[in-house]
Structures are given as C-alpha cells and as structure tokens.
CSV table of C-alpha atoms in Angstrom, one decimal:
chain,number,residue,atom,x,y,z
A,1,MET,CA,4.6,2.1,0.8
A,2,PHE,CA,7.7,0.5,1.6
A,3,LYS,CA,9.6,-1.0,4.3
A,4,LYS,CA,12.8,-0.5,4.9
A,5,SER,CA,15.7,-3.0,5.8
A,6,THR,CA,17.4,-1.4,8.7
A,7,SER,CA,14.1,0.2,9.9
A,8,CYS,CA,10.4,0.5,9.4
A,9,ALA,CA,10.1,4.3,8.4
A,10,LEU,CA,7.9,3.4,5.9
A,11,ALA,CA,5.2,2.8,4.5
A,12,ALA,CA,6.0,-0.9,5.0
A,13,GLY,CA,8.1,-3.7,4.6
A,14,ILE,CA,6.9,-3.1,1.9
A,15,ALA,CA,4.8,0.6,0.7
A,16,ILE,CA,2.9,3.6,-1.0
A,17,THR,CA,-0.3,4.8,1.5
A,18,LEU,CA,-2.3,7.4,3.0
A,19,GLY,CA,-4.9,8.2,5.9
A,20,LEU,CA,-7.7,6.8,5.5
A,21,SER,CA,-10.2,5.9,8.0
A,22,LEU,CA,-10.6,1.9,7.3
A,23,ALA,CA,-10.6,0.3,10.7
A,24,PRO,CA,-13.4,-2.0,11.3
A,25,ALA,CA,-14.6,0.2,13.7
A,26,ALA,CA,-14.9,3.3,11.6
A,27,MET,CA,-18.4,1.4,10.3
A,28,ALA,CA,-21.9,2.0,11.3
A,29,ASP,CA,-23.5,0.0,13.3
A,30,THR,CA,-26.8,-1.6,12.5
A,31,ALA,CA,-29.7,-0.9,13.4
A,32,ALA,CA,-30.5,-4.1,15.1
A,33,GLY,CA,-27.5,-5.2,16.0
A,34,PRO,CA,-25.2,-8.3,15.4
A,35,THR,CA,-27.0,-10.6,12.8
A,36,PRO,CA,-27.5,-14.0,13.6
A,37,ALA,CA,-24.3,-14.9,11.6
A,38,ALA,CA,-22.3,-13.2,14.0
A,39,VAL,CA,-24.3,-14.2,17.5
A,40,SER,CA,-24.0,-18.3,16.5
A,41,GLY,CA,-20.6,-17.5,15.9
A,42,ALA,CA,-19.5,-15.7,19.2
A,43,SER,CA,-19.5,-19.1,20.9
A,44,GLN,CA,-17.3,-20.3,18.0
A,45,LEU,CA,-15.2,-17.6,18.6
A,46,ASP,CA,-14.7,-17.0,22.3
A,47,ALA,CA,-13.1,-21.0,22.1
A,48,LEU,CA,-10.4,-19.7,19.0
A,49,ARG,CA,-9.9,-17.1,21.4
A,50,ALA,CA,-8.7,-20.7,24.0
A,51,GLU,CA,-6.9,-21.9,21.5
A,52,LEU,CA,-5.4,-18.9,20.7
A,53,PRO,CA,-0.9,-18.6,21.3
A,54,ALA,CA,-1.2,-16.1,24.8
A,55,ASP,CA,1.0,-13.7,22.7
A,56,TRP,CA,-1.2,-13.1,20.2
A,57,ALA,CA,-1.9,-10.0,19.3
A,58,ALA,CA,1.6,-9.3,20.2
A,59,ARG,CA,2.4,-11.5,17.2
A,60,VAL,CA,0.2,-9.4,15.4
A,61,ALA,CA,1.2,-6.0,16.3
A,62,ASP,CA,5.1,-7.3,15.5
A,63,ALA,CA,4.1,-8.9,12.2
A,64,ARG,CA,3.1,-5.6,11.2
A,65,ALA,CA,6.0,-3.8,12.6
A,66,ARG,CA,8.1,-5.8,10.8
A,67,PHE,CA,6.5,-5.8,6.8
A,68,GLY,CA,5.8,-2.1,7.3
A,69,LEU,CA,1.4,-2.3,6.9
A,70,ASP,CA,0.5,-0.1,10.0
A,71,ALA,CA,3.2,2.6,7.9
A,72,THR,CA,1.7,1.9,4.4
A,73,THR,CA,-0.3,4.8,2.2
A,74,TRP,CA,-3.5,3.4,2.5
A,75,ALA,CA,-3.2,2.3,5.9
A,76,ASP,CA,-5.0,4.4,9.2
A,77,GLN,CA,-3.4,6.7,9.8
A,78,THR,CA,-6.1,8.5,12.6
A,79,ARG,CA,-4.1,10.5,15.1
A,80,SER,CA,-1.9,14.2,14.6
A,81,VAL,CA,0.8,15.9,15.7
A,82,ILE,CA,1.1,19.2,13.5
A,83,ASP,CA,-1.1,21.4,14.0
A,84,GLY,CA,-4.0,20.5,11.5
A,85,SER,CA,-5.4,23.7,11.7
A,86,ASP,CA,-2.4,25.3,10.0
A,87,TYR,CA,-3.2,22.7,6.9
A,88,GLN,CA,-5.8,22.3,4.3
A,89,CYS,CA,-6.2,19.2,4.8
A,90,ALA,CA,-9.9,16.6,4.3
A,91,SER,CA,-11.8,13.2,3.9
A,92,THR,CA,-10.9,13.2,0.1
A,93,PRO,CA,-13.0,10.7,-2.8
A,94,VAL,CA,-11.2,7.3,-2.4
A,95,ASN,CA,-12.0,7.2,2.0
A,96,ALA,CA,-15.9,8.1,1.1
A,97,TRP,CA,-15.5,5.9,-2.3
A,98,LEU,CA,-14.2,2.8,0.5
A,99,THR,CA,-16.1,3.2,3.4
A,100,ALA,CA,-19.6,2.8,1.0
A,101,GLN,CA,-17.7,0.1,-0.6
A,102,LEU,CA,-18.3,-2.0,3.3
A,103,ALA,CA,-22.5,-0.2,3.5
A,104,GLY,CA,-24.6,-3.0,4.7
A,105,VAL,CA,-21.5,-5.1,5.9
A,106,ASP,CA,-22.5,-6.1,9.8
A,107,ARG,CA,-19.7,-4.3,12.8
A,108,PRO,CA,-19.5,-7.5,14.9
A,109,THR,CA,-18.1,-9.7,11.5
A,110,MET,CA,-15.8,-7.1,10.6
A,111,ARG,CA,-14.5,-6.8,14.2
A,112,ALA,CA,-14.0,-11.0,14.4
A,113,ILE,CA,-12.1,-11.0,11.2
A,114,ASP,CA,-9.9,-8.2,12.1
A,115,GLU,CA,-9.1,-9.7,15.8
A,116,LEU,CA,-8.3,-12.7,14.2
A,117,ALA,CA,-5.5,-10.6,11.8
A,118,GLY,CA,-8.2,-11.6,9.0
A,119,PHE,CA,-7.3,-8.5,7.4
A,120,ASP,CA,-3.9,-8.6,6.3
A,121,LEU,CA,-3.6,-13.2,4.6
A,122,ALA,CA,-3.9,-11.4,1.2
A,123,THR,CA,-0.5,-9.0,2.4
A,124,TYR,CA,1.0,-11.5,3.4
A,125,ASP,CA,0.0,-13.9,0.7
A,126,ALA,CA,1.3,-11.4,-2.2
A,127,LEU,CA,4.4,-10.4,0.0
A,128,ILE,CA,5.8,-13.2,1.0
A,129,PHE,CA,4.6,-16.4,-0.8
A,130,GLY,CA,3.8,-14.4,-4.4
A,131,ALA,CA,6.5,-14.2,-7.6
A,132,GLN,CA,5.9,-12.3,-10.9
A,133,ASP,CA,4.5,-14.7,-13.6
A,134,LYS,CA,4.1,-14.3,-17.2
A,135,ARG,CA,0.3,-15.2,-16.5
A,136,ASN,CA,-0.2,-12.3,-13.5
A,137,THR,CA,-2.7,-9.8,-14.4
A,138,PHE,CA,-3.4,-6.8,-12.4
A,139,GLY,CA,-6.8,-5.4,-12.3
A,140,TYR,CA,-10.3,-7.4,-10.8
A,141,ASP,CA,-11.1,-7.4,-14.8
A,142,GLY,CA,-7.0,-8.2,-15.5
A,143,SER,CA,-7.3,-4.5,-17.7
A,144,TYR,CA,-4.3,-3.1,-16.1
A,145,THR,CA,-2.2,-6.2,-16.7
A,146,ASN,CA,-0.3,-4.6,-19.9
A,147,ASP,CA,0.0,-0.8,-18.6
A,148,LEU,CA,1.1,-1.7,-15.6
A,149,ASN,CA,3.7,-4.9,-16.5
A,150,ARG,CA,4.9,-2.4,-19.9
A,151,THR,CA,5.6,0.4,-17.5
A,152,MET,CA,8.0,-2.2,-14.8
A,153,ASP,CA,9.2,-2.7,-17.4
A,154,GLY,CA,10.3,1.4,-19.1
A,155,MET,CA,11.5,2.4,-15.3
A,156,LYS,CA,14.1,-0.3,-15.1
A,157,LYS,CA,15.8,0.9,-17.8
A,158,PHE,CA,14.8,4.1,-16.7
A,159,TRP,CA,16.3,5.1,-13.5
A,160,ASP,CA,20.1,4.5,-13.7
A,161,PHE,CA,20.6,1.5,-10.8
A,162,ASP,CA,19.6,-2.5,-11.7
A,163,GLY,CA,16.3,-3.3,-10.8
A,164,SER,CA,15.9,-5.9,-12.2
A,165,ASP,CA,15.9,-8.2,-9.7
A,166,ILE,CA,12.8,-5.9,-8.6
A,167,GLN,CA,9.4,-8.3,-8.8
A,168,LEU,CA,5.6,-7.0,-10.0
A,169,ILE,CA,3.6,-8.9,-8.0
A,170,PRO,CA,-0.9,-8.4,-8.0
A,171,MET,CA,-3.0,-8.9,-4.8
A,172,HIS,CA,-5.7,-10.7,-5.5
A,173,GLY,CA,-9.0,-11.6,-3.0
A,174,ASP,CA,-8.8,-15.6,-3.8
A,175,THR,CA,-6.6,-15.9,-1.1
A,176,TYR,CA,-10.4,-16.1,1.1
A,177,ARG,CA,-11.7,-18.6,-1.3
A,178,SER,CA,-8.3,-21.5,-0.5
A,179,ILE,CA,-8.1,-23.0,3.2
A,180,ASP,CA,-4.4,-23.9,2.1
A,181,ARG,CA,-3.1,-20.8,1.6
A,182,MET,CA,-4.9,-18.6,5.1
A,183,VAL,CA,-3.2,-22.1,7.0
A,184,ARG,CA,-0.2,-21.2,5.2
A,185,VAL,CA,0.2,-17.7,5.7
A,186,TYR,CA,-0.8,-18.3,9.7
A,187,THR,CA,1.3,-20.7,10.5
A,188,ALA,CA,4.1,-18.7,8.3
A,189,VAL,CA,4.2,-15.2,9.6
A,190,TYR,CA,2.6,-16.2,13.2
A,191,GLY,CA,3.6,-19.1,13.6
A,192,LEU,CA,0.7,-20.9,14.5
A,193,ASP,CA,0.6,-25.0,14.3
A,194,ALA,CA,-1.0,-26.6,11.7
A,195,GLY,CA,-4.7,-27.4,13.4
A,196,THR,CA,-4.8,-24.2,15.2
A,197,ALA,CA,-4.3,-22.2,11.6
A,198,ARG,CA,-6.7,-24.3,9.7
A,199,GLU,CA,-9.4,-24.1,12.5
A,200,ILE,CA,-8.5,-20.1,12.3
A,201,ALA,CA,-8.9,-20.0,8.4
A,202,GLU,CA,-12.1,-21.5,8.5
A,203,TYR,CA,-14.0,-19.4,10.4
A,204,VAL,CA,-11.9,-16.3,9.3
A,205,GLN,CA,-13.4,-18.1,5.5
A,206,SER,CA,-17.3,-18.2,6.5
A,207,LEU,CA,-17.4,-15.6,8.4
A,208,ILE,CA,-16.4,-13.6,5.1
A,209,LEU,CA,-19.4,-16.4,3.6
A,210,SER,CA,-21.7,-14.7,6.0
A,211,GLN,CA,-21.3,-11.1,4.6
A,212,PRO,CA,-22.9,-10.9,0.9
A,213,GLY,CA,-21.0,-7.8,0.8
A,214,LEU,CA,-17.6,-8.7,1.3
A,215,ARG,CA,-18.2,-10.8,-2.0
A,216,GLN,CA,-16.1,-14.3,-1.0
A,217,GLY,CA,-13.1,-11.7,-0.7
A,218,ASP,CA,-12.8,-9.6,-3.2
A,219,ASN,CA,-14.1,-7.4,-1.1
A,220,PRO,CA,-11.8,-4.1,-1.8
A,221,TYR,CA,-11.3,-3.2,1.4
A,222,PHE,CA,-9.4,-6.8,1.2
A,223,THR,CA,-6.5,-5.3,-1.2
A,224,PHE,CA,-6.6,-2.3,-0.3
A,225,ASN,CA,-3.0,-1.5,-0.5
A,226,ALA,CA,0.4,-1.4,-2.7
A,227,PHE,CA,4.0,-1.6,-1.4
A,228,ALA,CA,7.5,-1.4,-2.4
A,229,PHE,CA,9.2,-4.1,-0.5
A,230,ASP,CA,13.1,-4.1,-0.1
A,231,PRO,CA,13.8,-7.3,2.4
A,232,ALA,CA,16.3,-7.5,5.0
A,233,PRO,CA,18.7,-10.5,5.7
A,234,GLU,CA,16.7,-11.8,8.7
A,235,ASP,CA,14.0,-11.9,5.7
A,236,VAL,CA,15.3,-13.8,3.0
A,237,GLU,CA,16.1,-16.5,5.6
A,238,GLN,CA,13.0,-17.4,7.1
A,239,PHE,CA,11.3,-17.3,3.9
A,240,PRO,CA,14.1,-18.4,0.9
A,241,GLY,CA,13.6,-16.9,-2.4
A,242,LEU,CA,11.5,-13.5,-0.9
A,243,THR,CA,13.2,-10.7,-3.3
A,244,LYS,CA,12.6,-7.4,-4.0
A,245,ARG,CA,9.4,-7.2,-4.8
A,246,ILE,CA,6.3,-4.0,-5.5
A,247,ILE,CA,2.9,-5.5,-5.0
A,248,MET,CA,-0.4,-4.0,-6.9
A,249,GLY,CA,-3.8,-4.5,-4.9
A,250,ASP,CA,-7.4,-5.0,-6.8
A,251,GLY,CA,-8.6,-2.6,-4.6
A,252,VAL,CA,-6.5,0.8,-4.9
A,253,MET,CA,-7.4,0.6,-8.5
A,254,ALA,CA,-10.4,0.0,-8.5
A,255,GLY,CA,-10.8,2.7,-5.7
A,256,LEU,CA,-8.4,5.2,-8.3
A,257,ARG,CA,-11.4,3.7,-11.4
A,258,GLY,CA,-14.4,4.9,-8.5
A,259,ILE,CA,-13.7,8.4,-8.2
A,260,GLY,CA,-13.9,8.8,-11.9
A,261,LEU,CA,-10.0,8.4,-12.0
A,262,GLN,CA,-11.0,6.0,-15.6
A,263,ASP,CA,-7.9,6.1,-17.4
A,264,LYS,CA,-5.0,3.3,-16.8
A,265,ALA,CA,-2.7,6.4,-16.1
A,266,ALA,CA,-3.8,7.1,-12.2
A,267,PRO,CA,-2.3,2.7,-11.2
A,268,LEU,CA,0.3,3.1,-13.0
A,269,GLY,CA,1.5,6.5,-11.0
A,270,VAL,CA,0.8,4.5,-7.7
A,271,LEU,CA,2.9,1.2,-9.6
A,272,ALA,CA,5.7,4.8,-10.3
A,273,HIS,CA,4.8,5.6,-6.4
A,274,GLU,CA,6.8,2.6,-4.8
A,275,TYR,CA,9.3,2.0,-7.6
A,276,GLY,CA,10.2,5.3,-6.3
A,277,HIS,CA,10.9,3.8,-3.2
A,278,GLN,CA,12.8,1.1,-4.8
A,279,VAL,CA,15.2,4.0,-5.9
A,280,GLN,CA,15.1,5.4,-2.0
A,281,TYR,CA,16.4,1.7,-1.1
A,282,ALA,CA,19.0,1.7,-4.3
A,283,ASN,CA,20.4,4.9,-3.2
A,284,ASN,CA,20.5,5.3,0.8
A,285,LEU,CA,18.0,8.2,0.3
A,286,PHE,CA,15.9,7.1,3.7
A,287,GLU,CA,18.5,8.4,5.5
A,288,SER,CA,18.2,12.2,6.8
A,289,PRO,CA,17.7,14.5,10.0
A,290,LEU,CA,14.3,14.3,9.5
A,291,THR,CA,12.7,11.6,12.7
A,292,GLY,CA,9.0,10.7,12.7
A,293,PRO,CA,6.4,12.1,11.3
A,294,GLU,CA,8.4,14.0,9.0
A,295,ALA,CA,10.8,11.7,8.3
A,296,THR,CA,8.7,9.3,6.2
A,297,ARG,CA,6.8,12.3,5.0
A,298,ARG,CA,9.9,13.5,3.2
A,299,THR,CA,10.6,9.7,1.5
A,300,GLU,CA,7.0,9.5,0.1
A,301,LEU,CA,6.5,12.9,-1.3
A,302,MET,CA,9.8,12.6,-2.8
A,303,ALA,CA,8.2,8.3,-4.1
A,304,ASP,CA,5.3,10.9,-5.8
A,305,ALA,CA,7.7,13.2,-7.7
A,306,TYR,CA,10.1,10.5,-8.7
A,307,GLY,CA,7.1,8.6,-10.3
A,308,THR,CA,6.1,11.9,-12.0
A,309,TYR,CA,9.3,12.0,-13.5
A,310,TYR,CA,9.7,9.4,-14.7
A,311,LEU,CA,5.6,9.0,-16.3
A,312,VAL,CA,6.3,12.5,-17.9
A,313,HIS,CA,9.5,12.0,-19.0
A,314,ALA,CA,10.2,11.6,-22.9
A,315,ARG,CA,12.0,8.7,-22.2
A,316,GLY,CA,10.3,7.5,-20.0
A,317,GLY,CA,5.7,7.1,-19.4
A,318,ALA,CA,5.7,10.2,-22.3
A,319,LEU,CA,2.5,10.7,-20.6
A,320,ASN,CA,0.1,14.1,-22.3
A,321,ALA,CA,-0.6,17.1,-19.7
A,322,ALA,CA,-4.6,15.2,-19.6
A,323,ARG,CA,-2.8,11.6,-18.1
A,324,THR,CA,-0.7,13.6,-16.1
A,325,LEU,CA,-3.2,15.4,-14.2
A,326,ASP,CA,-5.1,11.9,-13.4
A,327,VAL,CA,-1.7,10.9,-12.0
A,328,GLN,CA,-1.1,14.2,-10.4
A,329,ALA,CA,-5.2,13.8,-8.8
A,330,SER,CA,-4.7,9.6,-7.4
A,331,PHE,CA,-1.5,11.2,-5.5
A,332,TYR,CA,-3.8,13.8,-4.5
A,333,ASN,CA,-6.3,11.3,-2.9
A,334,VAL,CA,-3.9,9.3,-1.2
A,335,GLY,CA,-3.4,11.9,0.8
A,336,ASP,CA,-3.0,12.4,5.1
A,337,CYS,CA,-3.9,14.0,7.5
A,338,ALA,CA,-2.1,12.0,9.9
A,339,PHE,CA,0.3,14.1,12.0
A,340,THR,CA,1.2,12.4,14.3
A,341,ASN,CA,2.4,9.8,12.8
A,342,ASP,CA,5.0,7.7,11.8
A,343,GLY,CA,3.6,6.7,8.8
A,344,HIS,CA,1.4,10.3,7.5
A,345,HIS,CA,2.5,10.1,3.9
A,346,GLY,CA,1.8,14.3,3.4
A,347,THR,CA,-1.4,15.9,3.0
A,348,PRO,CA,-3.6,15.8,-0.2
A,349,ASN,CA,-1.9,19.6,-1.3
A,350,GLN,CA,1.2,18.1,0.0
A,351,ARG,CA,1.4,15.0,-3.2
A,352,LEU,CA,0.1,16.9,-5.2
A,353,LYS,CA,2.3,19.9,-5.0
A,354,SER,CA,5.0,17.1,-4.6
A,355,ALA,CA,3.5,15.7,-8.4
A,356,THR,CA,3.2,18.9,-9.7
A,357,PHE,CA,7.1,19.4,-9.1
A,358,GLY,CA,8.0,16.4,-10.9
A,359,ALA,CA,6.9,17.0,-13.9
A,360,SER,CA,8.3,20.8,-14.3
A,361,VAL,CA,11.4,19.6,-13.5
A,362,VAL,CA,11.1,17.8,-16.9
A,363,GLU,CA,8.8,20.7,-19.0
A,364,ALA,CA,11.6,22.5,-17.7
A,365,ALA,CA,14.5,20.5,-18.8
A,366,SER,CA,15.9,22.8,-22.1
A,367,ASN,CA,16.8,18.9,-23.5
A,368,GLN,CA,13.6,17.1,-23.5
A,369,GLY,CA,15.8,13.9,-23.4
A,370,HIS,CA,17.9,14.0,-21.7
A,371,LYS,CA,17.5,12.5,-18.0
A,372,LEU,CA,18.6,12.9,-14.7
A,373,GLY,CA,20.3,10.1,-12.4
A,374,ALA,CA,18.4,9.6,-9.2
A,375,LEU,CA,20.5,11.6,-7.5
A,376,ALA,CA,20.6,14.7,-9.2
A,377,PHE,CA,17.3,14.5,-8.7
A,378,ASP,CA,16.6,14.2,-5.2
A,379,ALA,CA,19.0,17.5,-5.1
A,380,LYS,CA,16.6,19.9,-6.9
A,381,PHE,CA,13.8,17.6,-4.7
A,382,GLU,CA,15.3,18.4,-1.1
A,383,ALA,CA,15.8,21.8,-2.3
A,384,VAL,CA,11.7,22.4,-2.9
A,385,LEU,CA,10.9,20.0,-0.2
A,386,PRO,CA,10.9,23.7,2.5
A,387,GLU,CA,8.3,25.2,0.1
A,388,ILE,CA,5.7,21.6,-0.8
A,389,VAL,CA,5.6,21.1,2.8
A,390,ALA,CA,5.2,24.7,3.7
A,391,PRO,CA,1.5,25.2,6.2
A,392,ASP,CA,-1.5,26.4,3.3
A,393,ALA,CA,-4.8,26.2,5.5
A,394,HIS,CA,-4.0,30.6,4.4
C-alpha cells in the first residue's frame, strides 16, 4: 500500500493491499450473544462515548484518509463498479485464513474496539513512531529479519534513484501491551487529551485481554498490513523525523505462511511490491489519465511488476523458478474484487499476470546482466497494461 503526498492514490499514506472482508461485521455472532465481558463493559463504553469529542468519527475517518489506511491492499474493500460477471474473481485462501484467526472472538468486543479506533493503533505506532534499527525483527519469530533486510539493501542498489532515506520498519502487536504507546497514538493522531486517551487505551486493552483469541494483540488481525509511505511536508512538520518508509506487519507474513507459502520468497514479494511504490514516488509515476479505481489498479499492478522484476533479475534477488512461483502466488492471494472502490488493487488474476509479466521481462532479455531503469521498465508495463486488465471470465 502506499500514500501519495499530494493525494491518496493508494494504498496508504502508505501501501500494498487487497480486498479482504476484514470488517468486524464479517464475523459470526456468538450463539449466546454478547460475552459477560462485553455486557459488563457496556456502561463503561457508554461513558467513554460521552467523553469523546463530537467529531470523533470524523477524526478517525480523516486520519485513515490522510495516511491512506482505507486504500491499502489489505483493507476491507466491498463495493464494485465494474460488472463482476466479466471477471474471474473469488475469495482467496488468505481471506479464509484470516477469518479463521478470529474464530471464537465475539463480535460485540470487536465492534467496541473498532468504534474506539483500536485496530489502527499498531499501524500508526509503527508508521509515526517506528524507526529503522538493527535490533528490529520481522515476523512473530523473527525468522524473516535477515531476508527482508538483505532484500531492502539490494533494492536500494538496484533501482536508478537514491533510496538511502527509505526506512524498513516492523509492525508488531506489542503496541497493545503498552498503555503509554497506545496513549501516544490517541493523542498525536486523534488530538485527544492525555486523560481521555488513557481511559480509552486502558479500556481497549481490557477488551483485548478479555478475548484469549486476540492473543494480547498478537492475533494477525492487528498487524495484517504492509505499505509504503512518502510523507508530505505537513506530515514531517507535525511529526519531526518522519521519513520515507516501508512498514511490514507480522500478520501479513503469518498469513502467507498460513496458506502454505512456507518459503520466505512470498514476504519478499510483498516488500518488493512496496519498494515498487517508492520507485513510483521517485519517478512521479502515479500521474496518469486514469481516475478512480482504474488509477489505483494501474499503480498497484505496476508495483507487482516492479517487485517481481527485481526479485527474478540476476542482479537483484536472483530467485529460481520455484521461489518465483511463491512470489507470484503471494500477489494472486492479495487480489481483490472491489471494482468500484478507489483502493481497488486488481483482481487475483490481474495481479498474477502483472507478476508474470515482470518475470518475463527478465527472461526475454538477451543480456541477463542488463537491468532496465525505472522509466524504461514503466514503458514496457504501460504497453501491456490493457492486456493485463482485459476481462477474463470467458
């Protein structure tokens, strides 16, 4: 996912993304109705609602729009504008896997957390307050750390622009085990006073702890995101030290592993896609005659192609055929059918086609050691884009 400094064309003030049905409403109600924790906390929730500013909902929505959370590949995208019958598009294994992670978690609790913007806290904590550090780890067990760092370094050397100021930052669920970090987000992002922010943070944390299935914040739902970010001047003014960055959530990596993509190439595909957005920022490639969903789809599919080109190239990731298949599968599994949503990133088939195209550019080169610059590669991509997005149901 990604956030465009001048407009939210993304994917996220931020961004890579998808079309999963992740909203709490998608969960099944528990047979017995609200849990005891939800019932006993109802009056407390009402009291907190009374303390929230009258424009609370607007503040939450404005923050999501500013930082592009609604447009990321991993966001819930449900509306459609193109006739869905013209495309082969269905729920992917990642969708089913993530839904299964919430089995046993009651819907009233999820709704309360969502109402208080609780599910966005880890994202903002990483985006605004995170920093690149050699002590950072990636993945629940840290097993992706070396591969992601090595790939990040390789991409900075591979592409023909200065990416030295782009930081790679992890997103973990431990945000929810620190009241101070939660308060910091509530005050900085939503403008709440410290007292109200602390009350809300403590209540949200209590809700999370009341549900064993939420794993004290380590349920993949909380960190199911990955995105690229290019701060606007006003972002840097408000948050000094904010840099270009790529955020990688533990939940995304766990999800790819959970659907059988055990090789580490799949998360590398996500990272390479996000770096593809940084290539676009550097070369002003977000601008096009396209608008709405088609505009976002173009940039997302282009990032898939950029990412795969790097990973397959002999001077890039140099992946073999088997690992390339895992990369392609990772893109397929984050496709979405939200045809009418401005955050539409392309159907599973379209994303697979884009990744396949990126690999084919490498394979077709007469000189395997030669690498294309960003603009030369873009020219090739723009030429095949109409074919990639053509209806494929028949």
